[in-house]
Coordinates of C-alpha atoms and ligand atoms in Angstrom, one line a residue:
X115 CA 0.0 0.0 0.0
X116 CA 1.4 3.4 -0.9
X117 CA 2.3 5.9 1.8
X118 CA -0.6 8.1 0.6
X119 CA -3.1 5.3 1.0
X120 CA -1.9 4.4 4.4
X121 CA -2.3 8.1 5.4
X122 CA -5.8 8.1 3.9
X123 CA -6.7 5.0 5.8
X124 CA -5.6 6.6 9.0
X125 CA -7.7 9.7 8.2
X126 CA -10.7 7.7 7.0
X127 CA -12.6 8.2 10.2
X128 CA -12.5 12.0 9.6
X129 CA -14.1 11.8 6.2
X130 CA -17.5 13.4 5.8
X131 CA -17.5 14.7 9.4
X132 CA -17.3 18.4 8.5
X133 CA -13.5 18.4 9.0
X134 CA -14.0 18.2 12.8
X135 CA -10.8 18.6 14.7
X136 CA -8.5 18.5 11.6
X137 CA -5.9 21.3 12.0
X138 CA -5.7 23.2 8.7
X139 CA -4.2 26.6 9.6
X140 CA -3.2 29.1 12.2
X141 CA -5.2 31.9 13.8
X142 CA -3.6 34.9 15.5
X143 CA -6.8 36.8 16.6
X144 CA -8.4 34.4 19.1
X145 CA -8.5 30.8 20.4
X146 CA -11.2 28.9 22.2
X147 CA -10.4 27.0 25.4
X148 CA -13.0 24.2 26.0
X149 CA -13.5 25.4 29.5
X150 CA -12.5 29.1 29.6
X151 CA -14.1 30.0 26.3
X152 CA -12.8 32.4 23.7
X153 CA -9.8 34.6 24.2
X154 CA -9.0 37.6 22.0
X155 CA -5.3 37.8 21.4
X156 CA -4.8 36.1 24.8
X157 CA -7.4 38.1 26.8
X158 CA -10.3 36.0 28.2
X159 CA -13.6 37.2 26.7
X160 CA -15.1 37.9 30.2
X161 CA -12.4 40.5 30.8
X162 CA -13.2 42.3 27.6
X163 CA -17.0 42.4 27.9
X164 CA -17.1 46.1 28.9
X165 CA -14.4 47.5 26.6
X166 CA -15.4 49.8 23.7
X167 CA -16.3 47.7 20.6
X168 CA -13.8 49.9 18.7
X169 CA -11.0 48.9 21.1
X170 CA -11.9 45.2 20.8
X171 CA -11.7 45.6 17.0
X172 CA -8.3 47.3 17.4
X173 CA -7.2 44.4 19.6
X174 CA -8.2 41.8 16.9
X175 CA -6.3 43.7 14.2
X176 CA -3.2 44.7 16.2
X177 CA -3.1 41.8 18.8
X178 CA -2.8 44.4 21.6
X179 CA -5.2 46.7 23.4
X180 CA -4.8 50.3 22.3
X181 CA -3.4 52.9 24.7
X182 CA -5.5 56.1 25.1
X183 CA -3.9 57.8 22.2
X184 CA -4.2 54.8 19.8
X185 CA -7.8 54.3 20.8
X186 CA -8.6 58.0 20.1
X187 CA -6.8 57.9 16.7
X188 CA -8.4 54.6 15.7
X189 CA -11.9 55.9 16.5
X190 CA -11.1 59.1 14.5
X191 CA -10.0 57.0 11.6
X192 CA -13.3 55.0 11.7
X193 CA -15.3 58.2 11.9
X194 CA -13.4 59.7 9.0
X195 CA -14.0 56.6 6.8
X196 CA -17.7 56.3 7.7
X197 CA -19.3 57.8 4.7
X198 CA -21.0 55.1 2.6
X199 CA -20.0 55.2 -1.1
X200 CA -22.8 57.0 -2.8
X201 CA -25.5 54.8 -4.2
X202 CA -24.1 51.6 -2.8
X203 CA -27.0 50.6 -0.6
X204 CA -29.7 51.7 -3.1
X205 CA -30.2 48.0 -3.7
X206 CA -32.1 47.9 -0.4
X207 CA -34.8 50.1 -2.0
X208 CA -35.4 47.6 -4.8
X209 CA -35.6 44.3 -2.9
X210 CA -39.1 45.0 -1.5
X211 CA -40.0 45.7 2.1
X212 CA -39.8 42.7 4.4
X213 CA -38.9 40.3 1.5
X214 CA -36.3 37.6 2.2
X215 CA -34.3 37.1 5.3
X216 CA -32.4 40.1 6.8
X217 CA -29.1 38.0 6.5
X218 CA -29.6 37.9 2.7
X219 CA -29.9 41.7 2.8
X220 CA -26.7 42.0 4.9
X221 CA -24.8 40.0 2.4
X222 CA -26.2 41.9 -0.5
X223 CA -25.5 45.2 1.3
X224 CA -21.9 44.2 1.8
X225 CA -21.5 43.1 -1.9
X226 CA -22.9 46.5 -3.0
X227 CA -20.0 48.2 -1.2
X228 CA -17.5 46.2 -3.3
X229 CA -17.6 49.0 -5.9
X230 CA -15.4 51.0 -3.5
X231 CA -12.7 48.4 -3.2
X232 CA -9.2 49.8 -3.0
X233 CA -6.6 48.2 -5.3
X234 CA -4.3 45.8 -3.5
X235 CA -5.1 47.3 -0.1
X236 CA -7.2 44.8 1.8
X237 CA -6.4 46.5 5.1
X238 CA -8.0 49.7 4.0
X239 CA -11.0 47.8 2.7
X240 CA -11.3 46.2 6.1
X241 CA -11.2 49.5 7.9
X242 CA -13.7 51.0 5.5
X243 CA -16.2 48.1 5.8
X244 CA -16.0 48.3 9.6
X245 CA -16.6 52.0 9.4
X246 CA -19.6 51.6 7.1
X247 CA -21.3 48.8 9.1
X248 CA -23.3 51.1 11.5
X249 CA -25.0 52.9 8.6
X250 CA -25.4 49.7 6.6
X251 CA -27.2 48.1 9.5
X252 CA -29.4 51.1 10.1
X253 CA -30.3 51.3 6.4
X254 CA -31.1 47.6 6.5
X255 CA -33.4 48.0 9.4
X256 CA -35.0 51.1 8.0
X257 CA -35.5 49.8 4.4
X258 CA -37.1 46.5 5.6
X259 CA -39.4 48.2 8.1
X260 CA -37.7 46.0 10.7
X261 CA -37.9 48.2 13.7
X262 CA -39.6 51.4 12.5
X263 CA -38.7 54.0 9.9
X264 CA -37.2 56.9 11.9
X265 CA -33.7 57.5 10.9
X266 CA -31.6 60.5 11.9
X267 CA -28.4 61.2 9.8
X268 CA -25.3 59.3 10.6
X269 CA -23.1 60.9 13.3
X270 CA -20.0 58.8 13.6
X271 CA -18.7 60.8 16.6
X272 CA -21.2 58.8 18.7
X273 CA -19.2 55.6 18.2
X274 CA -20.3 52.6 16.1
X275 CA -23.1 51.5 18.4
X276 CA -24.2 55.0 19.5
X277 CA -24.4 56.0 15.9
X278 CA -26.5 53.0 14.9
X279 CA -28.9 53.5 17.8
X280 CA -29.2 57.2 17.0
X281 CA -29.8 56.5 13.3
X282 CA -32.8 54.3 14.3
X283 CA -34.3 57.2 16.1
X284 CA -33.9 55.7 19.6
X285 CA -33.7 58.3 22.4
X286 CA -33.4 58.6 26.2
X287 CA -33.6 55.5 28.3
X288 CA -34.4 53.3 25.4
X289 CA -31.2 54.4 23.6
X290 CA -29.1 54.0 26.8
X291 CA -30.3 50.4 27.3
X292 CA -30.0 49.5 23.6
X293 CA -26.4 50.8 23.6
X294 CA -25.5 49.0 26.8
X295 CA -26.7 45.7 25.4
X296 CA -25.4 46.1 21.8
X297 CA -21.9 47.2 22.8
X298 CA -21.3 44.1 24.8
X299 CA -23.1 41.9 22.2
X300 CA -20.7 43.2 19.6
X301 CA -17.6 42.6 21.7
X302 CA -18.7 39.1 22.7
X303 CA -19.5 38.0 19.2
X304 CA -16.6 39.4 17.2
X305 CA -14.4 36.3 16.9
X306 CA -14.4 32.7 17.9
X307 CA -11.1 31.1 16.6
X308 CA -10.4 30.2 13.0
X309 CA -12.5 27.1 12.2
X310 CA -16.1 28.1 12.8
X311 CA -17.9 27.9 9.5
X312 CA -18.4 31.6 8.6
X313 CA -14.8 32.4 9.5
X314 CA -13.5 29.4 7.6
X315 CA -15.7 30.2 4.6
X316 CA -14.7 33.8 4.5
X317 CA -11.0 32.9 4.6
X318 CA -11.4 30.2 2.0
X319 CA -13.0 32.6 -0.4
X320 CA -10.4 35.3 0.4
X321 CA -7.6 32.8 -0.4
X322 CA -8.5 33.0 -4.1
X323 CA -7.7 36.8 -3.8
X324 CA -11.4 37.6 -4.0
X325 CA -12.2 41.1 -2.6
X326 CA -12.7 41.5 1.1
X327 CA -16.3 42.4 0.3
X328 CA -16.9 39.2 -1.6
X329 CA -15.2 37.2 1.1
X330 CA -17.1 38.7 3.9
X331 CA -20.4 38.4 2.1
X332 CA -19.7 34.7 1.7
X333 CA -18.9 34.5 5.4
X334 CA -22.3 36.1 6.1
X335 CA -24.0 33.6 3.9
X336 CA -22.4 30.8 5.9
X337 CA -23.4 32.5 9.1
X338 CA -27.0 32.7 8.0
X339 CA -27.6 29.0 8.3
X340 CA -29.8 27.6 11.1
X341 CA -27.0 25.4 12.4
X342 CA -24.7 28.4 12.7
X343 CA -25.5 32.1 13.3
X344 CA -29.2 31.8 12.9
X345 CA -29.4 29.7 16.1
X346 CA -29.7 33.0 18.0
X347 CA -33.0 33.7 16.3
X348 CA -34.2 30.1 17.1
X349 CA -33.1 30.5 20.7
X350 CA -35.4 33.4 21.4
X351 CA -38.2 31.7 19.6
X352 CA -37.6 28.7 21.8
X353 CA -37.5 30.8 25.0
X354 CA -40.8 32.4 24.0
X355 CA -42.3 28.9 23.4
X356 CA -41.4 27.8 26.9
X357 CA -43.7 30.5 28.2
X358 CA -43.1 30.0 31.9
X359 CA -40.4 30.4 34.6
X360 CA -41.8 27.9 37.0
X361 CA -39.0 25.3 37.5
X362 CA -41.4 22.2 37.4
X363 CA -43.1 23.5 34.2
X364 CA -39.8 24.3 32.6
X365 CA -38.5 20.8 33.4
X366 CA -41.6 19.2 32.0
X367 CA -41.2 21.4 28.8
X368 CA -37.6 20.4 28.4
X369 CA -38.3 16.7 28.8
X370 CA -41.2 17.0 26.3
X371 CA -39.0 18.6 23.7
X372 CA -36.3 15.9 24.2
X373 CA -38.9 13.2 23.9
X374 CA -40.1 14.7 20.7
X375 CA -36.4 14.7 19.5
X376 CA -36.2 18.5 19.3
X377 CA -33.1 20.4 20.4
X378 CA -33.0 22.3 23.7
X379 CA -31.8 25.6 22.2
X380 CA -29.2 27.6 24.1
X381 CA -27.4 24.6 25.4
X382 CA -24.5 22.5 24.2
X383 CA -21.5 23.3 22.0
X384 CA -19.3 21.7 19.5
X385 CA -16.1 22.8 21.2
X386 CA -16.9 24.2 24.7
X387 CA -17.2 21.8 27.6
X388 CA -18.5 24.2 30.3
X389 CA -20.9 27.1 30.3
X390 CA -19.8 29.6 27.7
X391 CA -18.3 32.6 29.6
X392 CA -20.2 34.8 27.1
X393 CA -23.5 33.3 28.5
X394 CA -22.3 34.0 32.0
X395 CA -21.5 37.6 31.1
X396 CA -24.8 38.1 29.4
X397 CA -26.7 36.6 32.4
X398 CA -25.1 39.4 34.5
X399 CA -26.1 42.0 32.0
X400 CA -29.7 40.6 32.1
X401 CA -29.7 40.8 35.9
X402 CA -28.6 44.5 35.5
X403 CA -30.9 45.7 32.7
X404 CA -34.0 43.4 32.7
X405 CA -34.2 41.3 35.9
X406 CA -38.0 41.4 36.0
X407 CA -38.6 40.6 32.3
X408 CA -40.7 37.4 31.9
X409 CA -38.4 36.2 29.1
X410 CA -35.4 36.7 31.2
X411 CA -37.1 34.9 34.1
X412 CA -37.6 31.9 31.7
X413 CA -33.9 32.0 30.7
X414 CA -32.9 32.1 34.4
X415 CA -34.9 29.0 35.1
X416 CA -33.8 27.2 32.0
X417 CA -30.2 27.8 33.0
X418 CA -30.9 26.1 36.3
X419 CA -33.0 23.2 35.0
X420 CA -31.8 22.2 31.5
X421 CA -28.2 21.3 32.3
X422 CA -29.4 18.8 34.9
X423 CA -31.9 17.2 32.4
X424 CA -29.5 17.2 29.5
X425 CA -26.8 15.8 31.7
X426 CA -28.8 12.6 32.1
X427 CA -27.9 11.8 28.5
X428 CA -24.2 10.7 28.4
X429 CA -24.1 11.4 24.6
X430 CA -24.4 15.1 25.2
X431 CA -20.8 16.4 25.6
X432 CA -21.8 19.8 27.1
X433 CA -25.2 20.2 28.8
X434 CA -24.4 23.8 29.8
X435 CA -25.6 27.2 28.5
X436 CA -24.2 28.5 25.3
X437 CA -24.0 32.2 24.1
X438 CA -27.4 32.0 22.4
X439 CA -29.3 31.2 25.6
X440 CA -29.3 34.8 26.7
X441 CA -28.4 37.0 23.7
X442 CA -31.9 37.0 22.0
X443 CA -33.6 37.9 25.3
X444 CA -31.2 40.8 25.7
X445 CA -31.7 42.0 22.2
X446 CA -35.5 41.8 22.7
X447 CA -35.1 44.0 25.8
X448 CA -32.9 46.4 23.8
X449 CA -36.0 47.1 21.8
X450 CA -35.4 44.7 18.9
X451 CA -38.6 42.7 18.9
X452 CA -38.2 40.7 15.7
X453 CA -35.9 37.6 16.2
X454 CA -35.2 37.3 12.4
X455 CA -32.9 40.4 12.7
X456 CA -30.7 38.9 15.5
X457 CA -28.3 37.2 13.2
X458 CA -27.5 40.5 11.5
X459 CA -26.1 41.8 14.8
X460 CA -24.0 38.6 15.0
X461 CA -22.9 39.3 11.4
X462 CA -22.0 42.9 12.2
X463 CA -19.7 41.7 15.0
X464 CA -18.1 38.9 12.9
X465 CA -17.4 41.3 10.0
X466 CA -14.7 42.6 12.4
X467 CA -13.1 39.4 13.5
X468 CA -13.3 37.7 10.1
X469 CA -11.8 40.8 8.4
X470 CA -8.9 40.7 10.9
X471 CA -8.3 37.0 10.1
X472 CA -8.4 37.6 6.4
X473 CA -5.9 40.5 6.6
X474 CA -3.6 38.2 8.7
X475 CA -3.8 35.5 6.1
X476 CA -3.1 37.9 3.3
X477 CA 0.0 39.2 5.1
X478 CA 1.3 35.7 5.7
X479 CA 4.3 34.1 3.9
X480 CA 6.1 37.4 3.8
X481 CA 3.2 39.2 2.1
X482 CA 2.4 36.4 -0.5
X483 CA -0.6 35.4 1.5
X484 CA -1.9 31.8 2.2
X485 CA -2.2 29.6 -0.9
X486 CA -5.6 29.1 -2.4
X487 CA -7.5 26.6 -0.1
X488 CA -7.6 23.2 -1.7
X489 CA -8.4 20.3 0.7
X490 CA -8.6 16.8 -0.7
X491 CA -11.7 14.9 -1.3
X492 CA -11.4 11.1 -1.9
X493 CA -13.2 9.7 -4.8
X494 CA -15.8 7.1 -3.8
X495 CA -18.3 5.0 -5.8
X496 CA -17.0 6.3 -9.1
X497 CA -15.6 3.3 -11.1
X498 CA -14.1 4.5 -14.4
X499 CA -16.7 3.9 -17.1
X500 CA -17.0 4.4 -20.9
X501 CA -19.9 5.7 -22.8
Ligands
AMX676 N1 -30.5 19.5 22.9 C1 -30.8 18.3 22.4 N2 -29.8 17.4 22.0 C2 -28.6 17.8 22.1 C3 -28.2 19.1 22.6 C4 -29.2 19.9 23.0 N3 -29.0 21.2 23.5 N4 -26.9 19.2 22.6 C5 -26.4 18.1 22.0 N5 -27.4 17.2 21.7 C6 -27.3 15.9 21.1 C7 -26.8 16.1 19.7 O1 -27.8 16.4 18.7 C8 -26.2 14.8 19.4 O2 -27.2 13.9 19.0 P1 -26.9 12.7 17.9 O3 -25.8 11.9 18.4 O4 -28.3 12.0 17.9 O5 -26.6 13.5 16.6 C9 -25.6 14.4 20.7 O6 -26.4 15.1 21.7 C10 -24.2 14.7 20.9 O7 -23.9 16.0 20.6 P2 -22.6 16.8 21.1 O8 -21.4 16.1 20.6 O9 -22.7 17.1 22.5 O10 -22.8 18.2 20.3 P3 -22.6 18.5 18.8 O11 -21.3 19.1 18.5 O12 -23.1 17.4 17.9 O13 -23.7 19.7 18.6 C11 -24.8 21.7 19.0 C12 -23.5 21.0 19.2 C13 -24.6 23.2 19.5 C14 -25.3 21.8 17.6 C15 -25.9 21.1 19.9 O14 -25.5 21.1 21.3 C16 -27.3 21.7 19.8 O15 -28.0 21.3 18.9 N6 -27.7 22.6 20.7 C17 -29.0 23.2 20.6 C18 -29.0 24.3 19.6 C19 -28.2 25.5 20.0 O16 -28.3 26.0 21.1 N7 -27.4 26.0 19.0 C20 -26.5 27.2 19.3 C21 -25.1 26.8 19.5 C22 -24.2 27.9 19.8 C23 -23.4 28.4 18.7 O17 -22.5 27.7 18.3 N8 -23.8 29.5 18.1

């Protein structure tokens, strides 16, 4: 047997398993510890949950927290670059109010910005896209009639989240609460190692030297799947379906769902083996901003009851809460009442981390960039035939 075939035999158990656990590259922005969760450039995510989203973005690109001066200059750069290229998002006016999923709009919106691509300057494209995201998101919400149609002009000096909230016309207490929730949401969701599907898909497309915009739009399309980013939409719908915070009733509901072979949303993870620290952080934010909210009360009880019930099944590697248990309930309390929009916030955050990883890959090999991705698929059930 040739060496190659011996190798393939060894690897055979990994075939058609979604490349689980097969190392394929290096990641400089973040790593995921099975117990302590994601770390951005070495910092545990829980330590970063209250930093400015702009500073977290700086960290992912520069692998160090900015000092005061660097933070101010980076925020000024983002503000200076924030004007959307004229006409780019007009596509939103022609799709039709409420038609299609908001994630499709996000991807199309990002593609429509590709006309402003800089030649051979992917780092500038990344900065520009990050700077354009608050207005892109606000235009997406406004054009679809997602949250209402009040939009005040962009004011980038308010910061990326403050500007978005202001463009939607939120004011006073409502704006303060939305900003509190969205700022931490963005920081917590920016990056999660190199191998999650949207990040991997974005980097794979970028490896062909496609534009940053085409690569990130592809990443958003990957994120839109119900097994990936769209789980945060399903999680809120699940919490709404539970409809009680009584521990006995919640336990009966969980057992009923399991008996019907339906997933208990907000629990379990492919890599983590403890409660996701992002869920722990978000529980604390919930206790701070919406302790008496009935949905949050359901989440609180689910967090107590579900791990015990799921833990009875030895097949389930991690019965604990994941990031999506709480995020939807917080977004709901931030004033965003339509769960189908929740993955776009996830997408907004990931634009930052995935762009940072794409820039890193383009700079690798002394500036040559990673080679075009080309994993091997083994031919099966295809004997050579003749017509
Ligand atoms: N409810 C019901 N069954 C579950 C479960 C849950 N919360 N978590 C795991 N299981 C089942 C799996 O479906 C699998 O069953 P199978 O052997 O019949 O296929 C078995 O337990 C073993 O699964 P695992 O190795 O522990 O996890 P996994 O890597 O296969 O799946 C995940 C991980 C997240 C898809 C799964 O835990 C799940 O479906 N959770 C509920 C949905 C959810 O909350 N998704 C959001 C995930 C967070 C994120 O990544 N964004």
